[in-house]
PDB file of N, CA and C in Angstrom:
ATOM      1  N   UNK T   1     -82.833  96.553-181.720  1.00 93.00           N
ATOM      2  CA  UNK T   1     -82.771  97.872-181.127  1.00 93.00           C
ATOM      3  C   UNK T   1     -83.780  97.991-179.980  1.00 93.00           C
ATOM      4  N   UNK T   2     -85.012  97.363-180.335  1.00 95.00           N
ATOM      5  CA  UNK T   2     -85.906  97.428-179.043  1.00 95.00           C
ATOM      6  C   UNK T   2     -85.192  96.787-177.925  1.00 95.00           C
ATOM      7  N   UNK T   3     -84.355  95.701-177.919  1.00 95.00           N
ATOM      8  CA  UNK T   3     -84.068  95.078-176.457  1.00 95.00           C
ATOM      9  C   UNK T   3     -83.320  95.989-175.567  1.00 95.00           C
ATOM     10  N   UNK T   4     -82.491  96.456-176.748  1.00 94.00           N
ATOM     11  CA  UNK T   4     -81.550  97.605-176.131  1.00 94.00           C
ATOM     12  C   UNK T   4     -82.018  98.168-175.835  1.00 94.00           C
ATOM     13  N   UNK T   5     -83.174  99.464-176.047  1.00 93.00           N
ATOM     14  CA  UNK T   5     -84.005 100.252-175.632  1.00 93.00           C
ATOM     15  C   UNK T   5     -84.682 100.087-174.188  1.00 93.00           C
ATOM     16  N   UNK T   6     -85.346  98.741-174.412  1.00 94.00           N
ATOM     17  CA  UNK T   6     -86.313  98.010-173.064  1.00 94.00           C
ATOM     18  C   UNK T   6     -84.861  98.375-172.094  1.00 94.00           C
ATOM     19  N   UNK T   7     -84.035  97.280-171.904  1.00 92.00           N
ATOM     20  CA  UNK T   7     -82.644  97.492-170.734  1.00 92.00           C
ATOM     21  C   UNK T   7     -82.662  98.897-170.556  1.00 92.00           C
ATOM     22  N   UNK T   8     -82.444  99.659-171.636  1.00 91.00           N
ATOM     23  CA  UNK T   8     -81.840 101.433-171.001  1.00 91.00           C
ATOM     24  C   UNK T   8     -83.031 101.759-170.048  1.00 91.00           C
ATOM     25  N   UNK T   9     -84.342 101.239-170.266  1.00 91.00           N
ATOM     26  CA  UNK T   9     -85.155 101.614-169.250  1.00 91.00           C
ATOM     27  C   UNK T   9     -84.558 101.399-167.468  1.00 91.00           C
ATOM     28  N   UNK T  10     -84.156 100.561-167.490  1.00 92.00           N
ATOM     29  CA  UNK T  10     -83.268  99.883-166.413  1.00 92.00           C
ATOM     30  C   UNK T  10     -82.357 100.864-165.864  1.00 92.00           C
ATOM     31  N   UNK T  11     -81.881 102.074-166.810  1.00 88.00           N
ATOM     32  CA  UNK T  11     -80.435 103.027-166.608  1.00 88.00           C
ATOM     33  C   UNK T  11     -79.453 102.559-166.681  1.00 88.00           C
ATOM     34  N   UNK T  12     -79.434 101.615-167.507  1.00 88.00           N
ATOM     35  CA  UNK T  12     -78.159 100.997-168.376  1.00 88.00           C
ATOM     36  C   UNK T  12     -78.052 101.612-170.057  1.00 88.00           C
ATOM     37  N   UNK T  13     -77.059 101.268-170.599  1.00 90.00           N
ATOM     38  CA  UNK T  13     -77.039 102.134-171.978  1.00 90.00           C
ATOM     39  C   UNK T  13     -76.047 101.099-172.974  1.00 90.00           C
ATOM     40  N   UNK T  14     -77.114 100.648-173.409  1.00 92.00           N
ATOM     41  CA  UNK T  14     -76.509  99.432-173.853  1.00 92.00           C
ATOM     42  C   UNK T  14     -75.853  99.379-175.917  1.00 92.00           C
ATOM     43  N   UNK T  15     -75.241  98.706-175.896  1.00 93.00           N
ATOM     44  CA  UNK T  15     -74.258  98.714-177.484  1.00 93.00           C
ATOM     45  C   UNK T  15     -75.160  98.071-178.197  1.00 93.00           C
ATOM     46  N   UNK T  16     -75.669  98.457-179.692  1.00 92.00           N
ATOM     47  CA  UNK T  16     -76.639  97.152-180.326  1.00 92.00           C
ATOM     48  C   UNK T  16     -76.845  95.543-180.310  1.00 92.00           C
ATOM     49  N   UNK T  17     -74.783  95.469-179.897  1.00 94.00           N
ATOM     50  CA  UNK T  17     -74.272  94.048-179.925  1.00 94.00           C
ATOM     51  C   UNK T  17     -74.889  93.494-178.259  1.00 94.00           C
ATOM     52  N   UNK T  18     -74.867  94.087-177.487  1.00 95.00           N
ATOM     53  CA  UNK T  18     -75.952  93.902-175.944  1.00 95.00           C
ATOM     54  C   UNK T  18     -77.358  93.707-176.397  1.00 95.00           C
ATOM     55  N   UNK T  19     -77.712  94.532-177.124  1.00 94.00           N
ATOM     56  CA  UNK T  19     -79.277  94.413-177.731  1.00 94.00           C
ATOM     57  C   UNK T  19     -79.442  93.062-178.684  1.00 94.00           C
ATOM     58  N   UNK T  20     -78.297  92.259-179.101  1.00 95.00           N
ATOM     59  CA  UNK T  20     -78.723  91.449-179.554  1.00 95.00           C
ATOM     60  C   UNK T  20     -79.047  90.652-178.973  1.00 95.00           C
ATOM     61  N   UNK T  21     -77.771  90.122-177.958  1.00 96.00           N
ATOM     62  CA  UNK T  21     -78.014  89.202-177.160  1.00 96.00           C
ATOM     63  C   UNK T  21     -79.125  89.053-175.972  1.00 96.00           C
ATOM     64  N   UNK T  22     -79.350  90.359-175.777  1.00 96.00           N
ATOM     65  CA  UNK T  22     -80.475  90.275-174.522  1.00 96.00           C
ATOM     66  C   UNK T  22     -82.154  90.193-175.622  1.00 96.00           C
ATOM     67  N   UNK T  23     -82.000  90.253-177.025  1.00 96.00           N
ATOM     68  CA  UNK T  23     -83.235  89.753-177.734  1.00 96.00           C
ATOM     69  C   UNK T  23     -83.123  88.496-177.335  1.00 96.00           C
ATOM     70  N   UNK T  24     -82.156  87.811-177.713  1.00 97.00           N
ATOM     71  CA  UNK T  24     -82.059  86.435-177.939  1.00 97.00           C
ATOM     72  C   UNK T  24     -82.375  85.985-176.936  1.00 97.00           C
ATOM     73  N   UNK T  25     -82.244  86.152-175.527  1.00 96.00           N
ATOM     74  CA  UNK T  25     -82.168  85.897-174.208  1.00 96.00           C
ATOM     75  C   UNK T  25     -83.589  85.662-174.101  1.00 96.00           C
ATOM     76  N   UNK T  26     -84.172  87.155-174.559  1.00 96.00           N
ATOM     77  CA  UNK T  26     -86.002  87.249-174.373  1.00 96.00           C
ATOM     78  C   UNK T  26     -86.976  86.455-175.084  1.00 96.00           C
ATOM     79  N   UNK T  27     -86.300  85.747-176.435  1.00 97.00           N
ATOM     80  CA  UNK T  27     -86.676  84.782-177.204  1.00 97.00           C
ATOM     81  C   UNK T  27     -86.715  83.482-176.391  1.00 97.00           C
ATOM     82  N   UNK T  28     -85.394  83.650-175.495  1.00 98.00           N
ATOM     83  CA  UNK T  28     -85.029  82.045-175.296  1.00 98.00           C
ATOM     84  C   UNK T  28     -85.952  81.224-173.753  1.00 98.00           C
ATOM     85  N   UNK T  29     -86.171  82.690-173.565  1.00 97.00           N
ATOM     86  CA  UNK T  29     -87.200  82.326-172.520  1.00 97.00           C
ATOM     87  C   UNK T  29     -88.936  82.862-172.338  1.00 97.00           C
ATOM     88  N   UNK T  30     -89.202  83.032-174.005  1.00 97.00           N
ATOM     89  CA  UNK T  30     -90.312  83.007-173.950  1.00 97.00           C
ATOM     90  C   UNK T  30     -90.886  81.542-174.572  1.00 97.00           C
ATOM     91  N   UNK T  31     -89.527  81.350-175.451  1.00 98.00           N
ATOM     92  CA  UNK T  31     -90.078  79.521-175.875  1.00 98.00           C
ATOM     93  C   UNK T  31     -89.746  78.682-174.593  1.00 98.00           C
ATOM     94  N   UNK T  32     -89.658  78.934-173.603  1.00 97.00           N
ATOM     95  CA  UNK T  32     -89.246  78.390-172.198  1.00 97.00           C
ATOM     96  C   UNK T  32     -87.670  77.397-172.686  1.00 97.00           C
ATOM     97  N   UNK T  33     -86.883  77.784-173.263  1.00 98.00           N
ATOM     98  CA  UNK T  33     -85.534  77.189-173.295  1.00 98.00           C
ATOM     99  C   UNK T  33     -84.813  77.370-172.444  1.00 98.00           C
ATOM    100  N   UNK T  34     -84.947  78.785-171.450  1.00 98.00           N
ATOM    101  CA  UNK T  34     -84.742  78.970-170.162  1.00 98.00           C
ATOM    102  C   UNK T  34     -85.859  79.069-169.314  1.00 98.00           C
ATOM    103  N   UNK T  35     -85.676  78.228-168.408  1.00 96.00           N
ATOM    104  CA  UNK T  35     -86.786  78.578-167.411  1.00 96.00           C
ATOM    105  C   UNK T  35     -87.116  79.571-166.381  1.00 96.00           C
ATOM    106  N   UNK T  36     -87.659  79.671-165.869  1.00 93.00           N
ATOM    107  CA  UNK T  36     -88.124  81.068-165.226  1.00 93.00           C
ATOM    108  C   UNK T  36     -87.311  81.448-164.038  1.00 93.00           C
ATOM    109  N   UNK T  37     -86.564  80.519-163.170  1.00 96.00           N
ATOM    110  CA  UNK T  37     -85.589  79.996-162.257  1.00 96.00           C
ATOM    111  C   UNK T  37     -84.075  79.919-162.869  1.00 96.00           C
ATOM    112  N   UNK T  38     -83.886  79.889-163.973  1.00 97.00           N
ATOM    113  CA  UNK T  38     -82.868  79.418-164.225  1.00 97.00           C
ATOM    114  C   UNK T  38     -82.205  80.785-164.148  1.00 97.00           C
ATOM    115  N   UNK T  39     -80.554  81.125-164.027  1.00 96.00           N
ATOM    116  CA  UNK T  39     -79.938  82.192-163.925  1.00 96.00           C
ATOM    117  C   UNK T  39     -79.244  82.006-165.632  1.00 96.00           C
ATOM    118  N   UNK T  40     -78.922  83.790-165.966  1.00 96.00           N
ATOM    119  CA  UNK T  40     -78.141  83.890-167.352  1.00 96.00           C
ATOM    120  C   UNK T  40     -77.589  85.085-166.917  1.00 96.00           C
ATOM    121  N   UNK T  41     -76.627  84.609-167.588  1.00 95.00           N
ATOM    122  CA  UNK T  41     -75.699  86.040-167.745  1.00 95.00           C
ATOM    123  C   UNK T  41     -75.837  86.280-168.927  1.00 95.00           C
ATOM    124  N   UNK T  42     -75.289  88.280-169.244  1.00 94.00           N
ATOM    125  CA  UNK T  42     -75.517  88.521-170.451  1.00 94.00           C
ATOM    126  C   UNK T  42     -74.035  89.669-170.374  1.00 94.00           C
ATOM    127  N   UNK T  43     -72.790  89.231-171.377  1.00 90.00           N
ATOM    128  CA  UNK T  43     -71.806  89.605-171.237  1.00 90.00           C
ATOM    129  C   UNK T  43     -71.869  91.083-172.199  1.00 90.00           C
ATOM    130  N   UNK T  44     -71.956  92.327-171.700  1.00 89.00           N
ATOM    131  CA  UNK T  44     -72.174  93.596-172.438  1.00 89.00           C
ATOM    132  C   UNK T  44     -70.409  93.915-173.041  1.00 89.00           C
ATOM    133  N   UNK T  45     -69.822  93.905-174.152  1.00 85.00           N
ATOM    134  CA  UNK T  45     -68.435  93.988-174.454  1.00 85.00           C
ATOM    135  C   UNK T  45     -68.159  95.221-175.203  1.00 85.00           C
ATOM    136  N   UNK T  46     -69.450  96.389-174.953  1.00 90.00           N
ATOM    137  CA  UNK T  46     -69.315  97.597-175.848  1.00 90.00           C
ATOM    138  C   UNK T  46     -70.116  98.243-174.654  1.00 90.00           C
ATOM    139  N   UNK T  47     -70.134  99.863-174.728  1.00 90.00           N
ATOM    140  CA  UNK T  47     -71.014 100.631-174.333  1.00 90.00           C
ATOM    141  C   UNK T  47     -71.587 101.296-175.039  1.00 90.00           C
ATOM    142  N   UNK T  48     -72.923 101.557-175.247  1.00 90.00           N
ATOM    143  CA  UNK T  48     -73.787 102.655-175.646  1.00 90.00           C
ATOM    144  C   UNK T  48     -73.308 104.183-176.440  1.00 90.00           C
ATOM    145  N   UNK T  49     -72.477 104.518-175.561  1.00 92.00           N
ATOM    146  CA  UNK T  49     -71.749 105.716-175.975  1.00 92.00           C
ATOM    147  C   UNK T  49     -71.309 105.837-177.118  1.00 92.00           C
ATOM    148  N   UNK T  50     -70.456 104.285-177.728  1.00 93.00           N
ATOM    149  CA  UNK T  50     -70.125 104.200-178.784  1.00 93.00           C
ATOM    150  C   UNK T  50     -70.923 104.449-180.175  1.00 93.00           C
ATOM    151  N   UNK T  51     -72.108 104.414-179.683  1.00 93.00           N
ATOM    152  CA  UNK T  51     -72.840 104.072-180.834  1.00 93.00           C
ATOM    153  C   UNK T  51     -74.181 105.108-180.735  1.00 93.00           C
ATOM    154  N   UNK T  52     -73.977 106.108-180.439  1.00 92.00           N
ATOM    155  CA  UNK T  52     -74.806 107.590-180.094  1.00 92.00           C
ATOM    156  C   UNK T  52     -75.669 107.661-180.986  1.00 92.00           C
ATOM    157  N   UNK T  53     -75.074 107.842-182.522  1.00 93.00           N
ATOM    158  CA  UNK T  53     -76.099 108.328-183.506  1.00 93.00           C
ATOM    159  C   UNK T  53     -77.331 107.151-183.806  1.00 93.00           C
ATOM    160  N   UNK T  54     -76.471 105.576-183.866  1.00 92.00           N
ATOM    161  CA  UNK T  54     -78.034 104.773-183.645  1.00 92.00           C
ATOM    162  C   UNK T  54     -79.242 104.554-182.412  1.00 92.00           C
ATOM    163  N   UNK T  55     -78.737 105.410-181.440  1.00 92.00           N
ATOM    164  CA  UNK T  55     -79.436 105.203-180.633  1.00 92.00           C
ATOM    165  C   UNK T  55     -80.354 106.493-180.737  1.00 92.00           C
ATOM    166  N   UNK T  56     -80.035 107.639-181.027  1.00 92.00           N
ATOM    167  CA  UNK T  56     -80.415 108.994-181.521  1.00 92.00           C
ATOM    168  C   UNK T  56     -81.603 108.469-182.614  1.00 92.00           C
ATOM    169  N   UNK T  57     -81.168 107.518-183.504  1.00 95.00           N
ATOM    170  CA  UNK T  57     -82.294 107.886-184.961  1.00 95.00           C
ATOM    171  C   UNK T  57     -82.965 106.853-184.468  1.00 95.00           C
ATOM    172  N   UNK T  58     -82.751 105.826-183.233  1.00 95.00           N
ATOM    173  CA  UNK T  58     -83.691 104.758-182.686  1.00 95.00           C
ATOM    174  C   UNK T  58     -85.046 105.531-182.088  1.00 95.00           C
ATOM    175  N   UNK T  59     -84.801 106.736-180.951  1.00 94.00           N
ATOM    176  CA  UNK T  59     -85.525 107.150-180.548  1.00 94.00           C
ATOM    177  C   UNK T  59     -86.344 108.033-181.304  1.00 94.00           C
ATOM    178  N   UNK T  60     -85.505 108.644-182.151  1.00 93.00           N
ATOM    179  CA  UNK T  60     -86.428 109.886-183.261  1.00 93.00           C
ATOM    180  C   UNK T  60     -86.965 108.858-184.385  1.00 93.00           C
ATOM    181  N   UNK T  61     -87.300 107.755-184.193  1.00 94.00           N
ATOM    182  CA  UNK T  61     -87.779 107.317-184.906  1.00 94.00           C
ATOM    183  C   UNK T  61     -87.743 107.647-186.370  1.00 94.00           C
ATOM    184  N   UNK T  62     -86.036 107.170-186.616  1.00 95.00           N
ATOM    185  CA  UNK T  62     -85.622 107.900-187.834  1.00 95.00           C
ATOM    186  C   UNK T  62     -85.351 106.653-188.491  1.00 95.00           C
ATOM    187  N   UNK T  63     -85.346 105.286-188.290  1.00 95.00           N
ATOM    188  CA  UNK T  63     -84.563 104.214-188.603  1.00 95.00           C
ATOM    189  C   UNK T  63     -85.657 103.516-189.886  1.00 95.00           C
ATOM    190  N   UNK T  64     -85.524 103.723-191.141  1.00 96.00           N
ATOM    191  CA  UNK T  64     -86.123 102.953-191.856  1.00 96.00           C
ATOM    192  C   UNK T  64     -86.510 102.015-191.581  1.00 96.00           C
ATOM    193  N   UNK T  65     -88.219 101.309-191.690  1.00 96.00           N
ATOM    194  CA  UNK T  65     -88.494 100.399-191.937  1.00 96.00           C
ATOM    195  C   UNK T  65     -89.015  99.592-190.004  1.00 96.00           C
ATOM    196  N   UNK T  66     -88.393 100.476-189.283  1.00 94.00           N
ATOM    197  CA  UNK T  66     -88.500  99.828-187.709  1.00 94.00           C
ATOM    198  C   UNK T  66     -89.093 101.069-187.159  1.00 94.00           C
ATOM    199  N   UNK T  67     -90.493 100.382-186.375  1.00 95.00           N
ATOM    200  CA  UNK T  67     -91.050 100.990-185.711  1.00 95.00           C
ATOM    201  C   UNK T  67     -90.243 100.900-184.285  1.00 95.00           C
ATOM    202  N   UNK T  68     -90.543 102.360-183.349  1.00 95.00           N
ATOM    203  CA  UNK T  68     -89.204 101.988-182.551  1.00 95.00           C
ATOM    204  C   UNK T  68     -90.096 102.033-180.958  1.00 95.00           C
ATOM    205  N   UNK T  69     -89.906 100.302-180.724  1.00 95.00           N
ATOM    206  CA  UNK T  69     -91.266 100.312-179.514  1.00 95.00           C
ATOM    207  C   UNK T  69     -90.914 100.775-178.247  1.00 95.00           C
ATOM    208  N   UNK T  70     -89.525 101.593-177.794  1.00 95.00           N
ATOM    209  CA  UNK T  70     -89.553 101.576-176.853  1.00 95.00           C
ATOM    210  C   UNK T  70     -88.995 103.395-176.835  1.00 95.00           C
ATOM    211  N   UNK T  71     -89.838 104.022-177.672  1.00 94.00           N
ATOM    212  CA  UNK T  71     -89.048 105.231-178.312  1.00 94.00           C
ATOM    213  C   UNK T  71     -89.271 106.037-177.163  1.00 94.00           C
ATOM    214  N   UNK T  72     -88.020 106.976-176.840  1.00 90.00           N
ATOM    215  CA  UNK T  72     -87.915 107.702-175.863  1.00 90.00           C
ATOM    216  C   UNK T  72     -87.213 109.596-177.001  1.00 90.00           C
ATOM    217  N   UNK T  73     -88.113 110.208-177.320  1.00 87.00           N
ATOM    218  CA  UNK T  73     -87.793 111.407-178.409  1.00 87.00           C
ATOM    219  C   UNK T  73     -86.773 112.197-177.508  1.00 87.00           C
ATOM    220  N   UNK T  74     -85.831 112.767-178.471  1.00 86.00           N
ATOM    221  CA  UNK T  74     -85.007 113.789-177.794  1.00 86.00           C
ATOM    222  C   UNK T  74     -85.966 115.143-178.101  1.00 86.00           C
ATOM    223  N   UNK T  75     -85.888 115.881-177.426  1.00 89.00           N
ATOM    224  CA  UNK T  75     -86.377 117.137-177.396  1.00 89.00           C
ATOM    225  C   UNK T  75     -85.433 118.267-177.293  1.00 89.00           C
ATOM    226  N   UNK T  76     -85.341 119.034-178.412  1.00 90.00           N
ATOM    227  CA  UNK T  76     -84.408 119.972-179.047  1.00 90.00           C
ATOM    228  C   UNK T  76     -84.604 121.351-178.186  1.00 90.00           C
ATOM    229  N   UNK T  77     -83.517 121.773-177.469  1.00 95.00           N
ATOM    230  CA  UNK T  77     -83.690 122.417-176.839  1.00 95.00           C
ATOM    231  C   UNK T  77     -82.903 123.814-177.202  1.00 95.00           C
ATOM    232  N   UNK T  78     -82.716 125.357-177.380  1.00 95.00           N
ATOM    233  CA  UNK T  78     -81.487 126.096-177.154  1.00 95.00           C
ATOM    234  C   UNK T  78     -80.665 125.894-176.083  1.00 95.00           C
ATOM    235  N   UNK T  79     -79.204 126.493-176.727  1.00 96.00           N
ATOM    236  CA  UNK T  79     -77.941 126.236-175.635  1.00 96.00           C
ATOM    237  C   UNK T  79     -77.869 127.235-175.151  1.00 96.00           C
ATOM    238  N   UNK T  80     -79.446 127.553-173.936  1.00 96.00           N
ATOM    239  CA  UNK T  80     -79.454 128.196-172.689  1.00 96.00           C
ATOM    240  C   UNK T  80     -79.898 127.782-171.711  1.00 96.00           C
ATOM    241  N   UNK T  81     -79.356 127.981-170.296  1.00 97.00           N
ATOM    242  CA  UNK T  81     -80.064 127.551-169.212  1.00 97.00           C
ATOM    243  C   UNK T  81     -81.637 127.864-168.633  1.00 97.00           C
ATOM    244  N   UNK T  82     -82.003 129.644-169.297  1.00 97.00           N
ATOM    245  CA  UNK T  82     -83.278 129.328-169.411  1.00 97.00           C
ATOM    246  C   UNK T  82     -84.197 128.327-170.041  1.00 97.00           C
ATOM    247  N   UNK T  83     -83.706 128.129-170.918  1.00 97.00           N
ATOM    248  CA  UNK T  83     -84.537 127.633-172.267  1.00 97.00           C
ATOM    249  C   UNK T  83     -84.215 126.275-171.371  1.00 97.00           C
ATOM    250  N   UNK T  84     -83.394 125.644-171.385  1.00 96.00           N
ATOM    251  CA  UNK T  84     -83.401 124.180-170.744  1.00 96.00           C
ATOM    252  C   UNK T  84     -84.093 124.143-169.328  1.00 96.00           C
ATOM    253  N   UNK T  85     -84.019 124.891-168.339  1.00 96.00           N
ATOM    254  CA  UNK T  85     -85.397 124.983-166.878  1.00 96.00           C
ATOM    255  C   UNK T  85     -86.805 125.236-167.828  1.00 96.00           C
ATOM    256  N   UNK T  86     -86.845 125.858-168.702  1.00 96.00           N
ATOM    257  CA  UNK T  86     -88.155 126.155-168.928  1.00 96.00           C
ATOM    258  C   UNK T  86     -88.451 124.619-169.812  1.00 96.00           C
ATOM    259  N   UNK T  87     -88.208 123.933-170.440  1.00 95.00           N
ATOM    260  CA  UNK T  87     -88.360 122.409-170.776  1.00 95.00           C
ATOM    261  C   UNK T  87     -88.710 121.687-169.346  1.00 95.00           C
ATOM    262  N   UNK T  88     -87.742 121.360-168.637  1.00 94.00           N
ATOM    263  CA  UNK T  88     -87.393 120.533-167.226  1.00 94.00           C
ATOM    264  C   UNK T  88     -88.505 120.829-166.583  1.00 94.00           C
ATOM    265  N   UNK T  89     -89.160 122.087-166.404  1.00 95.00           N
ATOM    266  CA  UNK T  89     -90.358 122.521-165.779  1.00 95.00           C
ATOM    267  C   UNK T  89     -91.446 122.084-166.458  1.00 95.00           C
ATOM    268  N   UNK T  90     -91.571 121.988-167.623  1.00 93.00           N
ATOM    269  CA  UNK T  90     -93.095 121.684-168.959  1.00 93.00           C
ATOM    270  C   UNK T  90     -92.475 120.430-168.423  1.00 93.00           C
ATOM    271  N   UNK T  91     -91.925 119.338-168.420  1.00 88.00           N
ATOM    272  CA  UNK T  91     -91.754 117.976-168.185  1.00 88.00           C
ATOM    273  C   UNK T  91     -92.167 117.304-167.256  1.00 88.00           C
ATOM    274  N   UNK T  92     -91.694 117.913-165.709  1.00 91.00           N
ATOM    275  CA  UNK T  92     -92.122 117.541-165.106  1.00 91.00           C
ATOM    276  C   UNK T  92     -92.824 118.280-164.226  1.00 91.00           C
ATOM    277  N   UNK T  93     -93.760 119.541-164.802  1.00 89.00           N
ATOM    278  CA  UNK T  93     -94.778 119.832-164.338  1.00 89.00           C
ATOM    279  C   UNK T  93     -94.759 120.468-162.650  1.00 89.00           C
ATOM    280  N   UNK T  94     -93.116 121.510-163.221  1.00 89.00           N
ATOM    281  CA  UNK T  94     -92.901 121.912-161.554  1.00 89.00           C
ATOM    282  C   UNK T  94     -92.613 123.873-161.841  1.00 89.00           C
TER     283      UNK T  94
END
């Protein structure tokens, strides 16, 4: 779940099954099995979307047993447009 997490930093939104492979990827080139030059592809065959609620209890750090290192919290807002500017403003401090 963290690899997946790390990539969405990127603004990608990736499927757990992406998160596996791009672990493996980060494994494979920290034991230098890929070298630092070398090119990889990483074939994504799901999107993110699909899989909402694990990515939801990834960030709320709801997931038994896994600390979640790349946790990004949802912040619960009312379904008003004040209430959502008045967040957007505390956020980014405008």
């Amino acid at each position: 779940m963290d690899a997946a997490a790390r990539a969405d930093l990127t603004g990608m939104f990736n499927c757990p099954h992406t998160g596996v492979a791009l672990a493996a990827l980060t494994k494979l080139r920290e034991r230098q099995v890929i070298g630092p030059n070398d090119r990889t592809v990483v074939v994504s065959t799901a999107h993110g979307l699909k899989f909402t609620q694990s990515k939801v209890s990834y960030h709320a750090q709801e997931i038994p047993g896994l600390t979640s290192k790349y946790a990004n919290p949802p912040t619960p807002v009312k379904e008003d447009l004040g209430a959502v500017m008045d967040v957007l403003k505390s956020k980014f401090n405008i």
